[in-house]
Coordinates of C-alpha atoms and ligand atoms in Angstrom, one line a residue:
X1 CA 155.1 57.7 -20.1
X2 CA 157.4 58.4 -17.2
X3 CA 155.6 56.5 -14.4
X4 CA 157.9 53.9 -12.9
X5 CA 156.9 50.4 -11.8
X6 CA 158.1 51.1 -8.3
X7 CA 156.1 54.3 -7.7
X8 CA 153.0 52.8 -9.3
X9 CA 153.0 49.6 -7.2
X10 CA 154.1 51.0 -3.9
X11 CA 151.4 53.7 -3.9
X12 CA 154.1 56.3 -3.1
X13 CA 153.7 58.0 -6.4
X14 CA 152.5 61.3 -5.0
X15 CA 153.7 63.2 -8.1
X16 CA 150.6 64.6 -9.7
X17 CA 150.6 66.4 -13.0
X18 CA 147.0 67.2 -13.7
X19 CA 145.7 69.4 -10.9
X20 CA 143.1 66.7 -10.4
X21 CA 144.9 65.0 -7.5
X22 CA 145.5 61.8 -9.6
X23 CA 148.9 60.1 -9.5
X24 CA 150.7 59.6 -12.8
X25 CA 149.7 55.9 -12.8
X26 CA 146.0 56.8 -12.2
X27 CA 146.2 59.4 -14.9
X28 CA 147.7 56.8 -17.4
X29 CA 144.9 54.4 -16.7
X30 CA 142.3 57.2 -17.0
X31 CA 143.7 58.1 -20.4
X32 CA 143.6 54.5 -21.6
X33 CA 140.1 54.1 -20.2
X34 CA 138.8 57.2 -22.0
X35 CA 140.3 55.9 -25.3
X36 CA 138.7 52.5 -24.8
X37 CA 135.3 54.1 -24.1
X38 CA 135.5 56.2 -27.3
X39 CA 136.6 53.3 -29.4
X40 CA 133.8 51.0 -28.0
X41 CA 131.3 53.8 -28.5
X42 CA 132.2 54.5 -32.1
X43 CA 132.6 50.9 -33.1
X44 CA 129.1 50.2 -31.8
X45 CA 127.8 53.4 -33.4
X46 CA 129.2 52.3 -36.7
X47 CA 127.2 49.0 -36.5
X48 CA 124.0 50.8 -35.4
X49 CA 124.3 53.3 -38.3
X50 CA 124.8 50.5 -40.8
X51 CA 121.8 48.7 -39.3
X52 CA 119.7 51.9 -39.8
X53 CA 119.2 52.7 -36.2
X54 CA 121.0 56.1 -36.3
X55 CA 119.4 58.7 -38.5
X56 CA 121.3 61.3 -40.5
X57 CA 125.0 61.2 -41.1
X58 CA 127.9 60.2 -38.8
X59 CA 131.7 60.6 -38.9
X60 CA 134.0 58.5 -36.7
X61 CA 137.2 59.4 -35.0
X62 CA 138.5 55.8 -34.7
X63 CA 142.3 56.1 -34.7
X64 CA 142.2 59.6 -33.3
X65 CA 141.1 58.8 -29.7
X66 CA 144.5 59.9 -28.1
X67 CA 143.8 63.5 -29.0
X68 CA 140.4 63.7 -27.4
X69 CA 141.6 61.8 -24.3
X70 CA 144.9 63.6 -23.9
X71 CA 143.6 67.1 -24.4
X72 CA 140.5 66.8 -22.3
X73 CA 142.1 65.1 -19.3
X74 CA 143.6 68.4 -17.8
X75 CA 140.3 70.3 -18.3
X76 CA 137.8 71.2 -15.6
X77 CA 134.1 70.7 -16.1
X78 CA 133.7 74.5 -16.3
X79 CA 136.3 74.8 -19.2
X80 CA 134.8 74.8 -22.7
X81 CA 135.4 72.8 -25.8
X82 CA 134.1 73.2 -29.3
X83 CA 134.2 70.3 -31.8
X84 CA 133.8 69.3 -35.4
X85 CA 131.6 67.0 -37.4
X86 CA 133.8 64.2 -35.9
X87 CA 132.9 65.0 -32.3
X88 CA 131.9 61.9 -30.4
X89 CA 135.4 61.4 -28.9
X90 CA 135.7 65.0 -27.7
X91 CA 132.2 65.0 -26.2
X92 CA 132.8 61.7 -24.3
X93 CA 136.3 62.8 -23.1
X94 CA 134.8 66.1 -21.8
X95 CA 132.5 64.0 -19.6
X96 CA 129.1 63.9 -21.4
X97 CA 127.1 60.9 -20.0
X98 CA 127.4 57.9 -22.3
X99 CA 123.8 56.7 -22.2
X100 CA 122.5 60.2 -23.1
X101 CA 125.1 60.5 -25.8
X102 CA 124.0 57.2 -27.4
X103 CA 120.3 58.3 -27.0
X104 CA 121.3 61.5 -28.9
X105 CA 122.7 59.5 -31.8
X106 CA 119.5 57.5 -32.0
X107 CA 117.5 60.8 -32.0
X108 CA 115.7 60.0 -28.7
X109 CA 114.2 62.3 -26.1
X110 CA 116.7 61.3 -23.4
X111 CA 119.6 62.5 -25.7
X112 CA 121.9 65.2 -24.4
X113 CA 120.2 67.5 -26.9
X114 CA 116.8 65.8 -26.5
X115 CA 117.3 64.2 -29.9
X116 CA 117.5 67.5 -31.8
X117 CA 121.3 67.4 -32.4
X118 CA 122.2 63.9 -33.5
X119 CA 125.8 62.9 -34.2
X120 CA 126.9 66.1 -36.0
X121 CA 125.4 68.7 -33.7
X122 CA 125.9 67.1 -30.3
X123 CA 126.4 69.4 -27.4
X124 CA 126.3 69.3 -23.6
X125 CA 126.6 72.7 -22.0
X126 CA 126.5 71.0 -18.5
X127 CA 130.0 69.7 -19.1
X128 CA 131.2 72.7 -21.1
X129 CA 130.8 71.0 -24.5
X130 CA 129.5 73.9 -26.7
X131 CA 128.9 71.8 -29.7
X132 CA 130.0 69.7 -32.6
X133 CA 129.8 71.7 -35.8
X134 CA 128.9 70.8 -39.4
X135 CA 130.6 73.9 -40.7
X136 CA 134.3 73.2 -41.1
X137 CA 136.2 75.7 -38.9
X138 CA 132.9 76.7 -37.3
X139 CA 134.1 76.0 -33.7
X140 CA 137.2 78.2 -33.7
X141 CA 135.3 81.5 -33.3
X142 CA 132.9 80.0 -30.8
X143 CA 135.8 78.9 -28.6
X144 CA 137.5 82.3 -28.9
X145 CA 134.2 83.9 -27.8
X146 CA 133.9 81.5 -24.9
X147 CA 137.4 82.4 -23.8
X148 CA 136.5 86.1 -24.0
X149 CA 133.4 85.5 -21.8
X150 CA 135.6 83.8 -19.2
X151 CA 138.0 86.8 -19.3
X152 CA 135.2 89.3 -19.1
X153 CA 133.6 87.6 -16.1
X154 CA 136.9 87.1 -14.3
X155 CA 136.9 83.3 -14.5
X156 CA 140.1 81.4 -15.1
X157 CA 138.4 78.9 -17.4
X158 CA 139.9 78.0 -20.7
X159 CA 138.4 77.1 -24.1
X160 CA 139.7 74.4 -26.3
X161 CA 138.8 74.3 -30.0
X162 CA 139.3 71.0 -31.9
X163 CA 139.5 71.2 -35.7
X164 CA 140.9 69.3 -38.6
X165 CA 143.8 70.2 -41.0
X166 CA 141.2 71.1 -43.6
X167 CA 139.8 73.9 -41.3
X168 CA 143.2 75.6 -41.3
X169 CA 142.7 76.6 -45.0
X170 CA 139.5 78.5 -44.0
X171 CA 139.3 82.1 -42.9
X172 CA 137.9 81.5 -39.4
X173 CA 141.1 79.7 -38.4
X174 CA 143.2 82.8 -39.3
X175 CA 140.7 85.3 -37.8
X176 CA 140.4 83.3 -34.5
X177 CA 144.1 82.9 -34.0
X178 CA 144.8 86.6 -34.8
X179 CA 142.2 87.9 -32.4
X180 CA 143.0 85.4 -29.6
X181 CA 146.6 86.6 -29.7
X182 CA 145.7 90.3 -29.9
X183 CA 143.4 90.0 -26.9
X184 CA 145.6 87.3 -25.2
X185 CA 142.6 85.0 -24.7
X186 CA 142.8 81.7 -22.9
X187 CA 142.1 79.5 -25.9
X188 CA 143.9 76.2 -26.9
X189 CA 143.6 75.6 -30.6
X190 CA 144.0 71.9 -31.2
X191 CA 144.5 70.8 -34.8
X192 CA 143.9 67.1 -35.4
X193 CA 146.0 66.7 -38.5
X194 CA 144.8 63.4 -39.9
X195 CA 146.3 63.9 -43.4
X196 CA 143.0 64.2 -45.2
X197 CA 140.1 66.6 -45.6
X198 CA 137.4 64.4 -47.0
X199 CA 139.0 63.0 -50.2
X200 CA 141.7 65.6 -50.4
X201 CA 145.2 64.9 -49.1
X202 CA 146.3 67.7 -46.9
X203 CA 149.6 68.1 -48.7
X204 CA 147.6 69.0 -51.8
X205 CA 145.6 71.7 -50.1
X206 CA 147.8 73.4 -47.6
X207 CA 150.7 75.8 -48.4
X208 CA 152.8 74.5 -45.4
X209 CA 153.8 71.0 -44.4
X210 CA 153.0 71.5 -40.7
X211 CA 150.1 73.5 -39.2
X212 CA 152.6 74.8 -36.6
X213 CA 154.5 76.5 -39.5
X214 CA 151.7 79.0 -39.4
X215 CA 152.3 79.9 -35.7
X216 CA 155.0 82.5 -36.2
X217 CA 152.7 84.6 -38.4
X218 CA 150.4 85.1 -35.4
X219 CA 153.1 85.0 -32.7
X220 CA 151.1 82.2 -31.0
X221 CA 152.8 79.7 -28.7
X222 CA 152.7 76.3 -30.4
X223 CA 153.8 72.7 -30.2
X224 CA 153.6 69.8 -32.6
X225 CA 153.1 66.3 -31.1
X226 CA 152.6 62.7 -32.2
X227 CA 148.8 62.6 -31.9
X228 CA 148.7 58.8 -31.6
X229 CA 150.8 58.9 -28.4
X230 CA 148.3 59.7 -25.7
X231 CA 151.0 60.4 -23.2
X232 CA 152.7 62.9 -25.5
X233 CA 149.4 64.6 -26.3
X234 CA 148.6 64.7 -22.6
X235 CA 152.0 66.3 -21.7
X236 CA 151.5 68.9 -24.5
X237 CA 148.0 69.6 -23.3
X238 CA 149.1 70.1 -19.7
X239 CA 151.5 72.7 -20.9
X240 CA 149.0 74.4 -23.2
X241 CA 146.1 74.5 -20.7
X242 CA 148.4 75.8 -17.9
X243 CA 149.8 78.5 -20.3
X244 CA 146.3 79.6 -21.3
X245 CA 144.9 79.5 -17.8
X246 CA 147.6 81.6 -16.2
X247 CA 146.8 84.4 -18.8
X248 CA 149.9 83.9 -21.0
X249 CA 147.7 83.8 -24.1
X250 CA 146.5 81.3 -26.6
X251 CA 148.3 78.1 -27.8
X252 CA 148.2 76.2 -31.1
X253 CA 148.7 72.4 -30.7
X254 CA 149.1 70.2 -33.8
X255 CA 148.4 66.5 -33.2
X256 CA 149.5 64.4 -36.1
X257 CA 147.1 61.4 -36.4
X258 CA 145.0 59.4 -38.8
X259 CA 141.4 58.4 -39.2
X260 CA 141.3 54.7 -39.5
X261 CA 137.8 54.8 -41.0
X262 CA 136.3 56.6 -44.0
X263 CA 135.4 60.3 -43.9
X264 CA 131.9 59.3 -43.0
X265 CA 130.3 55.9 -42.2
X266 CA 129.8 54.2 -45.6
X267 CA 132.7 56.1 -47.3
X268 CA 134.4 53.5 -49.5
X269 CA 137.8 55.3 -49.2
X270 CA 138.8 54.7 -52.8
X271 CA 141.0 57.8 -52.7
X272 CA 143.6 56.2 -50.4
X273 CA 145.8 53.1 -50.6
X274 CA 145.3 50.1 -48.3
X275 CA 149.0 50.2 -47.5
X276 CA 148.7 53.7 -46.0
X277 CA 145.9 52.6 -43.7
X278 CA 148.0 49.5 -42.7
X279 CA 150.9 51.6 -41.8
X280 CA 148.8 53.7 -39.5
X281 CA 147.1 50.7 -38.0
X282 CA 150.5 49.8 -36.7
X283 CA 150.5 53.1 -34.8
X284 CA 147.0 52.6 -33.4
X285 CA 147.0 54.7 -30.2
X286 CA 145.2 52.1 -28.1
X287 CA 147.6 49.1 -28.4
X288 CA 150.4 51.6 -28.0
X289 CA 149.1 52.9 -24.7
X290 CA 148.4 49.3 -23.5
X291 CA 152.0 48.4 -24.3
X292 CA 153.2 51.5 -22.4
X293 CA 151.2 51.0 -19.2
X294 CA 152.2 47.3 -19.1
X295 CA 155.9 48.2 -19.6
X296 CA 155.7 50.8 -16.9
X297 CA 154.1 48.3 -14.5
X298 CA 150.9 50.4 -14.1
X299 CA 148.7 47.5 -15.2
X300 CA 149.0 43.9 -16.4
X301 CA 147.6 42.6 -19.7
X302 CA 144.6 41.0 -17.9
X303 CA 143.7 44.4 -16.3
X304 CA 143.9 46.1 -19.7
X305 CA 141.7 43.4 -21.3
X306 CA 139.2 43.8 -18.5
X307 CA 139.1 47.5 -19.0
X308 CA 138.3 46.9 -22.7
X309 CA 135.5 44.5 -21.9
X310 CA 134.1 46.9 -19.3
X311 CA 134.0 49.6 -21.8
X312 CA 132.1 47.4 -24.2
X313 CA 129.6 46.5 -21.5
X314 CA 129.1 50.1 -20.6
X315 CA 128.4 50.9 -24.3
X316 CA 126.0 48.0 -24.6
X317 CA 124.0 49.3 -21.6
X318 CA 124.0 52.7 -23.2
X319 CA 122.5 51.2 -26.4
X320 CA 119.7 49.5 -24.3
X321 CA 119.0 52.8 -22.6
X322 CA 118.9 54.7 -25.9
X323 CA 116.6 52.1 -27.5
X324 CA 114.2 52.3 -24.6
X325 CA 114.0 56.1 -24.8
X326 CA 111.0 57.6 -26.6
X327 CA 111.4 59.6 -29.8
X328 CA 110.9 63.4 -29.2
X329 CA 107.2 64.4 -29.0
X330 CA 106.2 65.9 -32.3
X331 CA 104.2 68.6 -30.4
X332 CA 107.5 69.8 -28.9
X333 CA 109.4 69.9 -32.1
X334 CA 110.3 73.5 -32.0
X335 CA 111.2 73.7 -28.4
X336 CA 114.8 73.8 -27.1
X337 CA 116.1 75.0 -30.5
X338 CA 116.8 78.7 -29.9
X339 CA 117.2 79.6 -26.2
X340 CA 116.6 77.8 -22.9
X341 CA 115.4 81.1 -21.5
X342 CA 112.2 81.2 -23.6
X343 CA 109.0 80.5 -21.7
X344 CA 108.2 76.8 -21.9
X345 CA 105.1 77.3 -24.1
X346 CA 106.4 80.0 -26.5
X347 CA 106.7 77.7 -29.4
X348 CA 103.6 75.6 -28.8
X349 CA 101.2 77.6 -31.1
Ligands
TPP1 C1 132.5 75.5 -44.7 C2 132.5 74.0 -45.1 N1 133.0 73.7 -46.3 C3 133.0 72.4 -46.7 C4 132.3 71.4 -46.0 C5 132.2 70.0 -46.4 N2 133.2 69.2 -45.6 C6 132.7 68.5 -44.5 S1 133.9 67.7 -43.7 C7 135.1 68.3 -44.8 C8 136.5 68.0 -44.6 C9 137.1 68.5 -43.3 O1 138.4 68.1 -43.2 P1 139.2 68.4 -41.9 O2 138.9 69.8 -41.4 O3 140.6 68.1 -42.1 O4 138.5 67.4 -40.8 P2 138.5 65.8 -40.8 O5 137.3 65.5 -41.6 O6 139.7 65.3 -41.4 O7 138.3 65.4 -39.4 C10 134.5 69.1 -45.8 C11 135.2 69.7 -46.8 C12 131.7 71.9 -44.8 N3 131.0 71.0 -44.0 N4 131.8 73.2 -44.3

């Protein structure tokens, strides 16, 4: 983080780096705030799931919040993202409303997908979130197509595809990168390399040590970054998004990070050593960001603590909202599944 104490306190920090009009100090606090909201949301969702209040299956991104927060901050509402089975953080960072997100996890009618999607298929087109995806690497082609649509309709929107290291061993990764380069599409491919694909260590499944090692094969601009340093991720994202938006073609970003929970809620994680987790807990992106903003004089410890508590209150209110929301009406079960353009009563027979 480069913000200085003087500029943050004097209010003379006119240097903006996001195109959003925020100062560097405001941006730093926004990044921290987004990470705190994601952490609070998922920590609460974990308990709700274990208590049986969330149906289906859920995967947490606890430990990986810096990637979602850092990458989404430079994006506009009209930009697109596609996500993975581990998509709560991306969806929140892109601006989906927290109460309706929580209602979606609980399968309620006020959910962002009216309770049809749940944790693993969450989407909110109104903020450009085109969907979580249960198919590993399923989002890369969708983001590439969204970028093509922006190009064909003369919009300067960009598409970001989040995916894990495991996805890079699948065909859609290679097809999407190749086509995006050939057609110079405005896509930012963001690999969250958390070292594991389910129970398989990535070093046992990938032919290259770094995902960015693949970049030269596709002549794609790329950068690798510490994915647990939200400010480093943000800097890389600013570069990548600007590159794609000005028509210079796609970008591959590799964010090296770690999931501090199991592959899914309830996973006993017998395949990894406790010491490995402990090592990564030392690099938890949230305390690291707190230390940075305090050191830079952007906020004091009490402010950071208040932000954490505010995030928890916001999430608790979202839980109350979700619990009060009715389950979807069974008579409407087949509505909203295929196209919003269908006449309202097409599926009622
Ligand atoms: C095409 C496909 N193959 C296998 C699976 C089963 N599966 C679900 S998640 C996962 C691991 C994905 O690892 P990675 O892409 O690194 O993402 P992470 O879970 O680490 O976030 C696998 C193999 C699937 N959902 N889709």
